mmCIF file of C-alpha atoms in Angstrom:
data_model
loop_
_atom_site.group_PDB
_atom_site.id
_atom_site.type_symbol
_atom_site.label_atom_id
_atom_site.label_comp_id
_atom_site.label_asym_id
_atom_site.label_seq_id
_atom_site.Cartn_x
_atom_site.Cartn_y
_atom_site.Cartn_z
ATOM 1 C CA MET I 1008 -0.102 -0.183 0.148
ATOM 2 C CA THR I 1009 1.274 3.431 -1.340
ATOM 3 C CA ILE I 1010 1.010 6.208 1.251
ATOM 4 C CA HIS I 1011 1.840 9.387 -0.096
ATOM 5 C CA PRO I 1012 3.722 12.896 2.131
ATOM 6 C CA LEU I 1013 1.066 15.388 2.278
ATOM 7 C CA SER I 1014 3.635 18.257 0.382
ATOM 8 C CA LYS I 1015 3.344 16.028 -2.977
ATOM 9 C CA ILE I 1016 -0.489 16.368 -2.543
ATOM 10 C CA THR I 1017 -1.919 18.220 -5.227
ATOM 11 C CA PRO I 1018 -5.343 18.686 -7.817
ATOM 12 C CA SER I 1019 -2.714 16.365 -10.360
ATOM 13 C CA SER I 1020 -4.424 13.269 -9.201
ATOM 14 C CA GLU I 1021 -7.750 11.812 -7.107
ATOM 15 C CA CYS I 1022 -5.851 8.555 -6.556
ATOM 16 C CA TRP I 1023 -3.710 9.867 -3.404
ATOM 17 C CA ARG I 1024 -3.786 7.928 0.330
ATOM 18 C CA ILE I 1025 -2.719 9.179 3.632
ATOM 19 C CA MET I 1026 -1.562 8.759 6.967
ATOM 20 C CA VAL I 1027 -1.289 11.460 8.939
ATOM 21 C CA ARG I 1028 -2.953 12.270 13.477
ATOM 22 C CA VAL I 1029 -5.282 14.739 13.547
ATOM 23 C CA VAL I 1030 -3.457 16.982 15.577
ATOM 24 C CA ARG I 1031 -7.034 19.572 15.881
ATOM 25 C CA LEU I 1032 -9.967 18.819 15.166
ATOM 26 C CA TYR I 1033 -13.709 21.497 15.714
ATOM 27 C CA THR I 1034 -16.885 22.041 14.287
ATOM 28 C CA LEU I 1035 -18.146 25.401 13.070
ATOM 29 C CA PRO I 1036 -22.280 25.389 14.234
ATOM 30 C CA ALA I 1037 -24.266 26.578 11.219
ATOM 31 C CA TYR I 1038 -25.223 30.371 10.613
ATOM 32 C CA ASN I 1039 -28.838 30.341 12.043
ATOM 33 C CA ASP I 1040 -28.748 27.167 14.783
ATOM 34 C CA GLU I 1041 -25.506 27.000 16.374
ATOM 35 C CA ARG I 1042 -27.249 23.596 18.002
ATOM 36 C CA THR I 1043 -26.078 22.465 13.629
ATOM 37 C CA THR I 1044 -22.672 20.991 13.035
ATOM 38 C CA ASN I 1045 -22.339 23.263 9.851
ATOM 39 C CA SER I 1046 -18.871 21.392 9.205
ATOM 40 C CA ILE I 1047 -15.918 18.810 10.276
ATOM 41 C CA GLU I 1048 -12.401 20.859 10.304
ATOM 42 C CA MET I 1049 -9.624 19.541 11.197
ATOM 43 C CA VAL I 1050 -5.905 19.887 10.610
ATOM 44 C CA PHE I 1051 -3.678 16.667 9.533
ATOM 45 C CA MET I 1052 0.210 16.283 10.356
ATOM 46 C CA ASP I 1053 2.502 13.787 8.588
ATOM 47 C CA GLU I 1054 5.255 11.847 9.692
ATOM 48 C CA HIS I 1055 7.459 14.261 7.989
ATOM 49 C CA GLY I 1056 5.743 17.320 9.737
ATOM 50 C CA THR I 1057 4.168 19.273 6.985
ATOM 51 C CA THR I 1058 0.384 19.875 8.157
ATOM 52 C CA MET I 1059 -2.590 20.000 5.935
ATOM 53 C CA HIS I 1060 -5.877 21.811 6.521
ATOM 54 C CA ALA I 1061 -9.449 19.152 5.830
ATOM 55 C CA THR I 1062 -13.293 19.720 6.091
ATOM 56 C CA VAL I 1063 -15.991 17.442 6.586
ATOM 57 C CA ARG I 1064 -19.175 19.590 5.028
ATOM 58 C CA ARG I 1065 -22.552 19.706 6.989
ATOM 59 C CA SER I 1066 -23.611 16.719 4.613
ATOM 60 C CA LEU I 1067 -21.530 14.090 5.083
ATOM 61 C CA VAL I 1068 -20.921 15.137 8.970
ATOM 62 C CA GLY I 1069 -23.202 12.483 10.072
ATOM 63 C CA THR I 1070 -21.206 10.253 8.427
ATOM 64 C CA PHE I 1071 -17.805 10.893 9.734
ATOM 65 C CA GLU I 1072 -18.397 13.054 13.590
ATOM 66 C CA LYS I 1073 -17.942 9.572 15.343
ATOM 67 C CA ARG I 1074 -15.624 8.130 12.752
ATOM 68 C CA ILE I 1075 -12.399 10.369 13.849
ATOM 69 C CA LYS I 1076 -10.970 11.572 17.425
ATOM 70 C CA GLU I 1077 -8.765 14.069 17.629
ATOM 71 C CA GLY I 1078 -5.319 12.366 18.403
ATOM 72 C CA TYR I 1079 -5.815 9.494 16.844
ATOM 73 C CA VAL I 1080 -3.685 8.000 13.641
ATOM 74 C CA TYR I 1081 -5.342 7.518 10.353
ATOM 75 C CA VAL I 1082 -5.236 6.266 6.646
ATOM 76 C CA PHE I 1083 -7.314 8.227 3.999
ATOM 77 C CA ALA I 1084 -7.681 7.969 0.765
ATOM 78 C CA TYR I 1085 -9.924 9.394 -1.825
ATOM 79 C CA PHE I 1086 -11.126 12.123 -1.228
ATOM 80 C CA GLY I 1087 -11.023 15.912 -2.943
ATOM 81 C CA ILE I 1088 -8.614 18.869 -3.296
ATOM 82 C CA GLY I 1089 -9.461 22.524 -3.014
ATOM 83 C CA ILE I 1090 -7.024 25.514 -2.538
ATOM 84 C CA SER I 1091 -6.701 26.789 0.561
ATOM 85 C CA SER I 1092 -7.783 30.490 0.923
ATOM 86 C CA GLY I 1093 -8.799 33.064 3.621
ATOM 87 C CA ASN I 1094 -7.544 34.088 6.461
ATOM 88 C CA TYR I 1095 -7.189 32.093 9.073
ATOM 89 C CA ARG I 1096 -5.394 29.150 7.503
ATOM 90 C CA THR I 1097 -3.709 26.343 10.167
ATOM 91 C CA SER I 1098 -1.159 25.576 7.426
ATOM 92 C CA ARG I 1099 1.187 26.974 4.819
ATOM 93 C CA HIS I 1100 -0.375 23.730 2.609
ATOM 94 C CA GLU I 1101 -1.293 25.416 -1.136
ATOM 95 C CA PHE I 1102 -4.298 22.751 -0.798
ATOM 96 C CA ARG I 1103 -6.522 21.808 1.830
ATOM 97 C CA LEU I 1104 -8.573 18.533 1.443
ATOM 98 C CA ASN I 1105 -12.357 17.650 1.248
ATOM 99 C CA PHE I 1106 -14.447 14.554 2.937
ATOM 100 C CA GLN I 1107 -15.769 12.772 -0.239
ATOM 101 C CA PRO I 1108 -19.142 10.285 0.341
ATOM 102 C CA ARG I 1109 -16.315 7.861 -1.208
ATOM 103 C CA THR I 1110 -13.778 9.039 1.194
ATOM 104 C CA THR I 1111 -12.109 5.671 2.898
ATOM 105 C CA VAL I 1112 -10.967 6.557 6.681
ATOM 106 C CA THR I 1113 -8.579 3.335 7.952
ATOM 107 C CA ALA I 1114 -7.591 3.396 11.489
ATOM 108 C CA CYS I 1115 -3.450 2.535 12.431
ATOM 109 C CA SER I 1116 -0.549 4.071 14.736
ATOM 110 C CA CYS I 1117 2.549 5.629 13.846
ATOM 111 C CA GLU I 1118 4.624 6.861 16.724
ATOM 112 C CA ARG I 1119 6.884 8.232 14.067
ATOM 113 C CA ILE I 1120 3.651 11.431 13.690
ATOM 114 C CA PRO I 1121 4.452 14.254 16.099
ATOM 115 C CA VAL I 1122 1.205 13.563 19.264
ATOM 116 C CA HIS I 1123 0.802 17.312 19.036
ATOM 117 C CA GLY I 1124 1.008 18.465 15.813
ATOM 118 C CA LEU I 1125 2.764 21.672 17.581
ATOM 119 C CA LYS I 1126 4.007 24.546 15.468
ATOM 120 C CA LEU I 1127 5.646 26.559 17.177
ATOM 121 C CA THR I 1128 6.234 30.474 15.770
ATOM 122 C CA THR I 1129 9.151 32.722 17.724
ATOM 123 C CA ILE I 1130 8.165 35.967 19.450
ATOM 124 C CA SER I 1131 10.177 38.019 16.905
ATOM 125 C CA GLU I 1132 9.016 36.042 14.083
ATOM 126 C CA ILE I 1133 4.918 37.654 15.225
ATOM 127 C CA LEU I 1134 6.122 41.205 15.143
ATOM 128 C CA GLN I 1135 7.968 40.833 11.758
ATOM 129 C CA ALA I 1136 4.037 40.009 10.540
ATOM 130 C CA ASP I 1137 1.571 42.684 9.448
ATOM 131 C CA SER I 1138 -2.904 42.700 9.180
ATOM 132 C CA ASN I 1139 -2.760 41.193 6.119
ATOM 133 C CA TYR I 1140 -0.793 37.965 7.981
ATOM 134 C CA PRO I 1141 -3.436 34.969 6.782
ATOM 135 C CA TYR I 1142 -1.992 31.807 9.121
ATOM 136 C CA LEU I 1143 -3.481 30.957 12.162
ATOM 137 C CA VAL I 1144 0.129 30.147 14.575
ATOM 138 C CA ASP I 1145 1.271 28.526 17.371
ATOM 139 C CA THR I 1146 3.015 29.943 20.047
ATOM 140 C CA MET I 1147 4.706 28.860 22.916
ATOM 141 C CA GLY I 1148 6.447 31.582 26.428
ATOM 142 C CA VAL I 1149 5.853 32.861 29.624
ATOM 143 C CA LEU I 1150 2.634 35.040 31.054
ATOM 144 C CA THR I 1151 4.072 37.509 32.378
ATOM 145 C CA ALA I 1152 0.628 39.614 33.784
ATOM 146 C CA VAL I 1153 -2.616 39.203 33.530
ATOM 147 C CA GLY I 1154 -5.044 42.380 32.450
ATOM 148 C CA LYS I 1155 -8.358 43.008 32.889
ATOM 149 C CA GLN I 1156 -10.822 41.369 31.123
ATOM 150 C CA LYS I 1157 -12.921 43.206 29.055
ATOM 151 C CA GLU I 1158 -16.284 43.366 28.680
ATOM 152 C CA ILE I 1159 -18.363 44.631 25.035
ATOM 153 C CA VAL I 1160 -22.163 45.947 25.745
ATOM 154 C CA LYS I 1161 -23.894 46.273 21.940
ATOM 155 C CA GLU I 1162 -27.757 46.992 21.515
ATOM 156 C CA SER I 1163 -27.720 45.385 25.514
ATOM 157 C CA LYS I 1164 -26.058 42.407 25.070
ATOM 158 C CA LYS I 1165 -22.560 41.446 26.331
ATOM 159 C CA THR I 1166 -19.848 39.873 25.151
ATOM 160 C CA LYS I 1167 -16.238 38.907 27.033
ATOM 161 C CA MET I 1168 -13.198 40.017 25.191
ATOM 162 C CA ILE I 1169 -10.438 37.263 25.102
ATOM 163 C CA TYR I 1170 -7.641 39.081 23.726
ATOM 164 C CA ALA I 1171 -4.867 32.828 18.114
ATOM 165 C CA LYS I 1172 -4.414 35.427 15.520
ATOM 166 C CA VAL I 1173 -1.609 37.676 14.673
ATOM 167 C CA LYS I 1174 -3.480 40.883 15.087
ATOM 168 C CA THR I 1175 -2.524 44.883 14.519
ATOM 169 C CA TYR I 1176 -4.691 46.740 17.506
ATOM 170 C CA GLN I 1177 -3.720 50.224 18.263
ATOM 171 C CA GLY I 1178 -0.922 50.260 16.833
ATOM 172 C CA ASN I 1179 0.544 46.556 18.199
ATOM 173 C CA ILE I 1180 1.098 43.339 16.896
ATOM 174 C CA ASN I 1181 -1.413 41.090 18.969
ATOM 175 C CA LEU I 1182 -2.266 38.144 19.246
ATOM 176 C CA GLN I 1183 -6.095 37.156 19.193
ATOM 177 C CA ASN I 1184 -8.158 33.627 19.651
ATOM 178 C CA VAL I 1185 -10.412 32.886 16.579
ATOM 179 C CA MET I 1186 -13.398 31.372 17.141
ATOM 180 C CA TYR I 1187 -13.657 27.934 18.253
ATOM 181 C CA GLY I 1188 -10.655 26.538 17.100
ATOM 182 C CA THR I 1189 -7.976 28.307 19.062
ATOM 183 C CA ARG I 1190 -6.767 25.829 22.306
ATOM 184 C CA LEU I 1191 -4.856 27.855 25.155
ATOM 185 C CA LEU I 1192 -2.888 24.562 27.248
ATOM 186 C CA LEU I 1193 -1.172 26.450 30.741
ATOM 187 C CA ASN I 1194 1.381 24.774 31.270
ATOM 188 C CA PRO I 1195 1.278 20.919 29.503
ATOM 189 C CA GLU I 1196 3.491 18.387 30.004
ATOM 190 C CA ILE I 1197 4.561 18.100 26.780
ATOM 191 C CA GLU I 1198 7.656 17.626 25.568
ATOM 192 C CA GLU I 1199 7.928 21.132 24.155
ATOM 193 C CA VAL I 1200 6.789 22.839 27.042
ATOM 194 C CA VAL I 1201 9.716 20.452 29.170
ATOM 195 C CA ALA I 1202 12.409 21.560 27.096
ATOM 196 C CA PHE I 1203 11.185 25.831 27.742
ATOM 197 C CA ARG I 1204 11.169 25.426 30.804
ATOM 198 C CA GLN I 1205 14.146 24.648 31.068
ATOM 199 C CA ARG I 1206 16.162 27.403 28.446
ATOM 200 C CA ILE I 1207 14.557 29.681 30.976
ATOM 201 C CA VAL I 1208 16.222 31.088 33.755
ATOM 202 C CA GLY I 1209 14.588 31.188 36.858
ATOM 203 C CA VAL I 1210 10.996 29.465 35.685
ATOM 204 C CA PRO I 1211 10.947 26.332 37.730
ATOM 205 C CA THR I 1212 9.644 23.374 36.529
ATOM 206 C CA ASN I 1213 7.005 22.417 38.143
ATOM 207 C CA ARG I 1214 4.695 24.739 38.456
ATOM 208 C CA ARG I 1215 1.475 24.363 39.193
ATOM 209 C CA PRO I 1216 -1.362 25.531 36.750
ATOM 210 C CA LEU I 1217 -2.713 28.744 36.197
ATOM 211 C CA GLU I 1218 -5.682 30.321 37.196
ATOM 212 C CA LEU I 1219 -7.259 33.825 35.950
ATOM 213 C CA PRO I 1220 -8.555 36.601 38.063
ATOM 214 C CA CYS I 1221 -12.392 37.504 36.474
ATOM 215 C CA ASP I 1222 -13.049 39.846 39.394
ATOM 216 C CA ASP I 1223 -12.178 42.625 38.103
ATOM 217 C CA MET I 1224 -13.712 43.530 34.997
ATOM 218 C CA THR I 1225 -14.318 46.622 32.533
ATOM 219 C CA VAL I 1226 -16.845 47.586 31.224
ATOM 220 C CA VAL I 1227 -16.501 49.702 27.326
ATOM 221 C CA GLN I 1228 -18.849 51.003 25.292
ATOM 222 C CA GLN I 1229 -19.157 51.162 21.461
ATOM 223 C CA ASN I 1230 -16.228 51.703 19.739
ATOM 224 C CA GLU I 1231 -15.734 56.037 18.770
ATOM 225 C CA PHE I 1232 -16.591 55.507 15.051
ATOM 226 C CA LEU I 1233 -20.105 54.460 16.049
ATOM 227 C CA ASP I 1234 -20.692 56.802 18.750
ATOM 228 C CA ALA I 1235 -20.023 59.955 16.335
ATOM 229 C CA THR I 1236 -21.106 58.623 13.368
ATOM 230 C CA ARG I 1237 -24.525 60.401 12.744
ATOM 231 C CA MET I 1238 -28.028 57.614 12.915
ATOM 232 C CA THR I 1239 -30.281 57.616 10.077
ATOM 233 C CA THR I 1240 -32.668 54.896 8.478
ATOM 234 C CA ILE I 1241 -33.133 54.108 4.409
ATOM 235 C CA SER I 1242 -35.766 56.121 4.176
ATOM 236 C CA LEU I 1243 -34.388 59.380 5.495
ATOM 237 C CA LEU I 1244 -31.122 58.372 3.261
ATOM 238 C CA LYS I 1245 -33.312 58.064 -0.166
ATOM 239 C CA ASP I 1246 -35.025 61.580 0.485
ATOM 240 C CA GLY I 1247 -31.291 62.591 1.757
ATOM 241 C CA SER I 1248 -29.556 64.921 -0.514
ATOM 242 C CA GLU I 1249 -26.259 65.956 1.298
ATOM 243 C CA ASP I 1250 -23.192 63.168 0.739
ATOM 244 C CA GLY I 1251 -21.459 61.706 4.147
ATOM 245 C CA THR I 1252 -20.951 59.295 6.349
ATOM 246 C CA TYR I 1253 -24.476 57.476 8.496
ATOM 247 C CA ILE I 1254 -24.982 54.195 10.460
ATOM 248 C CA VAL I 1255 -28.134 52.359 9.814
ATOM 249 C CA TYR I 1256 -29.082 49.442 11.744
ATOM 250 C CA ALA I 1257 -30.912 46.865 9.751
ATOM 251 C CA THR I 1258 -31.833 42.887 8.436
ATOM 252 C CA VAL I 1259 -30.445 41.563 4.963
ATOM 253 C CA VAL I 1260 -33.583 39.255 3.898
ATOM 254 C CA SER I 1261 -31.980 38.241 0.354
ATOM 255 C CA VAL I 1262 -29.262 38.080 -1.437
ATOM 256 C CA ASN I 1263 -28.753 38.684 -5.386
ATOM 257 C CA ASN I 1264 -26.768 35.351 -5.614
ATOM 258 C CA VAL I 1265 -27.477 35.422 -9.928
ATOM 259 C CA GLY I 1266 -24.594 37.178 -11.040
ATOM 260 C CA ASP I 1267 -24.226 40.873 -9.689
ATOM 261 C CA TRP I 1268 -22.741 40.419 -6.256
ATOM 262 C CA PHE I 1269 -19.341 40.371 -7.540
ATOM 263 C CA TYR I 1270 -17.573 42.614 -10.898
ATOM 264 C CA LEU I 1271 -13.971 42.730 -11.938
ATOM 265 C CA ALA I 1272 -11.412 45.225 -11.738
ATOM 266 C CA CYS I 1273 -8.213 47.614 -13.001
ATOM 267 C CA LYS I 1274 -5.867 48.156 -10.085
ATOM 268 C CA CYS I 1275 -7.162 51.481 -10.330
ATOM 269 C CA ASN I 1276 -10.116 49.499 -8.897
ATOM 270 C CA ARG I 1277 -12.468 50.702 -12.335
ATOM 271 C CA ALA I 1278 -14.910 47.991 -13.880
ATOM 272 C CA VAL I 1279 -13.256 46.431 -16.371
ATOM 273 C CA LYS I 1280 -15.158 44.283 -18.931
ATOM 274 C CA ALA I 1281 -14.538 40.707 -19.246
ATOM 275 C CA ASP I 1282 -14.217 38.487 -21.773
ATOM 276 C CA VAL I 1283 -16.681 36.206 -21.177
ATOM 277 C CA ASP I 1284 -19.942 36.533 -22.282
ATOM 278 C CA GLU I 1285 -21.224 38.227 -19.139
ATOM 279 C CA GLU I 1286 -25.348 37.832 -20.073
ATOM 280 C CA PHE I 1287 -24.112 33.972 -20.100
ATOM 281 C CA LEU I 1288 -22.193 34.210 -16.952
ATOM 282 C CA LYS I 1289 -25.777 36.639 -14.798
ATOM 283 C CA LEU I 1290 -28.079 33.609 -16.322
ATOM 284 C CA THR I 1291 -26.227 30.299 -15.959
ATOM 285 C CA LYS I 1292 -26.748 29.148 -12.398
ATOM 286 C CA ALA I 1293 -22.648 29.446 -10.265
ATOM 287 C CA ALA I 1294 -22.097 26.348 -8.097
ATOM 288 C CA THR I 1295 -18.943 24.490 -7.004
ATOM 289 C CA ILE I 1296 -16.870 21.587 -8.467
ATOM 290 C CA ASP I 1297 -18.019 19.282 -5.169
ATOM 291 C CA THR I 1298 -21.571 19.967 -6.038
ATOM 292 C CA LEU I 1299 -21.462 19.193 -8.591
ATOM 293 C CA LYS I 1300 -19.921 16.025 -7.765
ATOM 294 C CA ASP I 1301 -23.041 15.218 -6.211
ATOM 295 C CA CYS I 1302 -25.521 16.662 -8.376
ATOM 296 C CA ILE I 1303 -27.963 14.527 -10.604
ATOM 297 C CA GLU I 1304 -29.575 16.973 -12.547
ATOM 298 C CA ASP I 1305 -28.540 17.201 -16.088
ATOM 299 C CA GLY I 1306 -28.129 21.673 -16.525
ATOM 300 C CA GLU I 1307 -25.367 24.380 -16.699
ATOM 301 C CA TYR I 1308 -23.541 25.442 -14.488
ATOM 302 C CA ALA I 1309 -20.837 27.960 -13.668
ATOM 303 C CA VAL I 1310 -17.213 27.132 -11.468
ATOM 304 C CA TYR I 1311 -15.405 29.262 -11.207
ATOM 305 C CA GLY I 1312 -11.487 27.811 -10.548
ATOM 306 C CA THR I 1313 -8.536 27.837 -11.283
ATOM 307 C CA ILE I 1314 -6.581 24.985 -14.413
ATOM 308 C CA LYS I 1315 -3.624 23.390 -12.525
ATOM 309 C CA ASP I 1316 -2.728 20.837 -15.273
ATOM 310 C CA VAL I 1317 -2.955 20.537 -18.402
ATOM 311 C CA ASP I 1318 -2.776 17.183 -20.657
ATOM 312 C CA SER I 1319 -0.347 16.771 -23.347
ATOM 313 C CA ASP I 1320 -2.227 14.933 -24.932
ATOM 314 C CA TRP I 1321 -4.896 17.841 -26.254
ATOM 315 C CA PHE I 1322 -6.362 17.101 -29.573
ATOM 316 C CA ILE I 1323 -7.452 14.173 -31.792
ATOM 317 C CA THR I 1324 -8.277 13.381 -35.585
ATOM 318 C CA VAL I 1325 -11.739 13.078 -36.635
ATOM 319 C CA CYS I 1326 -13.168 12.537 -39.196
ATOM 320 C CA ARG I 1327 -15.685 14.126 -42.031
ATOM 321 C CA CYS I 1328 -18.849 13.046 -39.858
ATOM 322 C CA GLY I 1329 -16.919 14.854 -37.149
ATOM 323 C CA SER I 1330 -17.047 11.127 -35.054
ATOM 324 C CA GLU I 1331 -13.602 10.488 -34.021
ATOM 325 C CA VAL I 1332 -11.205 7.971 -35.910
ATOM 326 C CA VAL I 1333 -9.235 4.693 -35.100
ATOM 327 C CA PRO I 1334 -6.462 2.570 -36.317
ATOM 328 C CA ARG I 1335 -6.553 -0.473 -38.262
ATOM 329 C CA GLY I 1336 -4.536 -2.192 -40.388
ATOM 330 C CA GLY I 1337 -2.241 0.182 -41.619
ATOM 331 C CA SER I 1338 -4.628 2.896 -41.402
ATOM 332 C CA TYR I 1339 -7.643 4.993 -40.332
ATOM 333 C CA TYR I 1340 -11.505 3.353 -38.934
ATOM 334 C CA CYS I 1341 -14.521 5.993 -39.491
ATOM 335 C CA ASN I 1342 -16.784 3.651 -37.213
ATOM 336 C CA GLU I 1343 -20.013 6.109 -37.560
ATOM 337 C CA CYS I 1344 -19.202 6.291 -41.378
ATOM 338 C CA LYS I 1345 -18.131 2.531 -42.057
ATOM 339 C CA ARG I 1346 -15.286 3.080 -43.950
ATOM 340 C CA ARG I 1347 -11.393 3.438 -44.439
ATOM 341 C CA VAL I 1348 -10.748 7.559 -43.606
ATOM 342 C CA MET I 1349 -7.446 8.888 -46.033
ATOM 343 C CA ASN I 1350 -8.280 13.156 -45.000
ATOM 344 C CA LEU I 1351 -7.925 13.307 -40.963
ATOM 345 C CA ILE I 1352 -9.030 16.345 -39.699
ATOM 346 C CA PRO I 1353 -7.823 17.707 -35.792
ATOM 347 C CA ARG I 1354 -9.859 19.019 -33.688
ATOM 348 C CA TYR I 1355 -8.911 20.456 -29.897
ATOM 349 C CA ARG I 1356 -9.903 17.999 -26.591
ATOM 350 C CA ILE I 1357 -8.313 19.260 -23.676
ATOM 351 C CA LYS I 1358 -8.410 17.819 -20.706
ATOM 352 C CA THR I 1359 -7.412 20.556 -17.759
ATOM 353 C CA ARG I 1360 -7.307 19.893 -13.898
ATOM 354 C CA VAL I 1361 -9.987 21.955 -12.361
ATOM 355 C CA VAL I 1362 -9.248 22.766 -8.208
ATOM 356 C CA ASP I 1363 -11.404 25.599 -6.793
ATOM 357 C CA THR I 1364 -11.637 26.649 -2.746
ATOM 358 C CA THR I 1365 -13.940 22.952 -2.447
ATOM 359 C CA ASP I 1366 -12.038 20.179 -4.792
ATOM 360 C CA SER I 1367 -11.216 19.443 -7.678
ATOM 361 C CA ALA I 1368 -11.992 17.633 -11.515
ATOM 362 C CA THR I 1369 -10.860 17.386 -14.593
ATOM 363 C CA SER I 1370 -12.635 19.424 -17.733
ATOM 364 C CA VAL I 1371 -12.551 18.400 -20.989
ATOM 365 C CA VAL I 1372 -12.295 21.621 -23.223
ATOM 366 C CA LEU I 1373 -14.299 21.380 -27.044
ATOM 367 C CA GLU I 1374 -12.715 22.208 -30.302
ATOM 368 C CA SER I 1375 -15.537 25.409 -30.115
ATOM 369 C CA VAL I 1376 -14.744 26.813 -26.973
ATOM 370 C CA ALA I 1377 -10.282 26.273 -27.191
ATOM 371 C CA CYS I 1378 -11.401 27.989 -31.616
ATOM 372 C CA LEU I 1379 -12.505 31.068 -29.189
ATOM 373 C CA LEU I 1380 -9.769 30.590 -26.481
ATOM 374 C CA LEU I 1381 -7.015 30.315 -27.947
ATOM 375 C CA HIS I 1382 -8.238 32.479 -31.449
ATOM 376 C CA LYS I 1383 -6.120 29.268 -33.603
ATOM 377 C CA SER I 1384 -8.048 26.492 -34.801
ATOM 378 C CA CYS I 1385 -6.395 22.989 -33.822
ATOM 379 C CA SER I 1386 -4.513 22.824 -37.395
ATOM 380 C CA GLU I 1387 -3.278 25.878 -36.982
ATOM 381 C CA MET I 1388 -2.239 25.107 -33.542
ATOM 382 C CA LEU I 1389 -0.783 22.103 -34.507
ATOM 383 C CA LYS I 1390 1.271 23.791 -37.596
ATOM 384 C CA TYR I 1391 2.815 26.333 -35.267
ATOM 385 C CA SER I 1392 3.578 24.048 -32.287
ATOM 386 C CA GLU I 1393 5.620 21.676 -35.078
ATOM 387 C CA LEU I 1394 7.265 25.313 -35.541
ATOM 388 C CA TRP I 1395 8.069 26.000 -32.041
ATOM 389 C CA ILE I 1396 10.110 22.450 -32.265
ATOM 390 C CA ASN I 1397 11.553 22.228 -34.783
ATOM 391 C CA MET I 1398 13.476 25.941 -33.782
#
């Protein structure tokens, strides 16, 4: 059984098999119902110390939630691969894993894989980060002070403030927790912490667990922007004739998802016209690769993805009737016309590997679309490629 390292995982194949430890597992609730699990989020680590994020989407939570536990080692196979993006990435891997209905899970053991899976970031590295730093970090240090716990009051609702994502706040670099994913360990008895204590002069190795006092609480109100900005209503804005900045408290009841929720722009932020048929995009339902794999209805869909790989066999030869010819007895034969073909016609059939944030799939670009994209017929492209090879 071939085991592939996480560093080699790309959308170029769907036949990967990995052996990893689940070093972090947490769930995200549904937006409108916190009692319902929207997804299971995990961080995998292999024996080489490489990490990769993995997601079980809502429709598959019931299939996998009791089969996977944090800290255990598993062999996973037949999963989807998508692009890793966003501002809260748990791994620096370019891609992420997405569980599919056919994904297999096999429990095993491997002492070579680190138990806790920490990839520690030093304080000096954190201080060099800017506000656009997209990765979550593991860090370790000595807690020298505990500040006052704060509480935000908004619309009579109180929210406790816990000051871990790297963030710029009031000109300073801070560590901030992220909802559901951050874990705080105080004096854990693990190898990395024991070694760290021994390196710190004057810090005993038998410290008791820390207790955080929460009695001293400071209550703060809205931020300065909300306090200084004039409030208004939608009806008053429609009748208003003055430019300005206003605050409107309202409820979003629907979102236009037909195609008008974004626009293409230049670096100067001015809108530009797309080369593709905009009317087609407006009238065609948008979908992701993983939803299309589960789809059982025929139809037209628009998928926004990235071409990661192109197959070297990019054309076929056809008969005048348009059917692909096959070699037979030293010549070519058309099964549709049931005769030998002397004049072969080349046609585009470009197999590409497309990946989005949810999964990857093979997409085939045929003659009509390829001519529009490449501005050359298949015959012209063959002549051009022959000239290029002979140069």
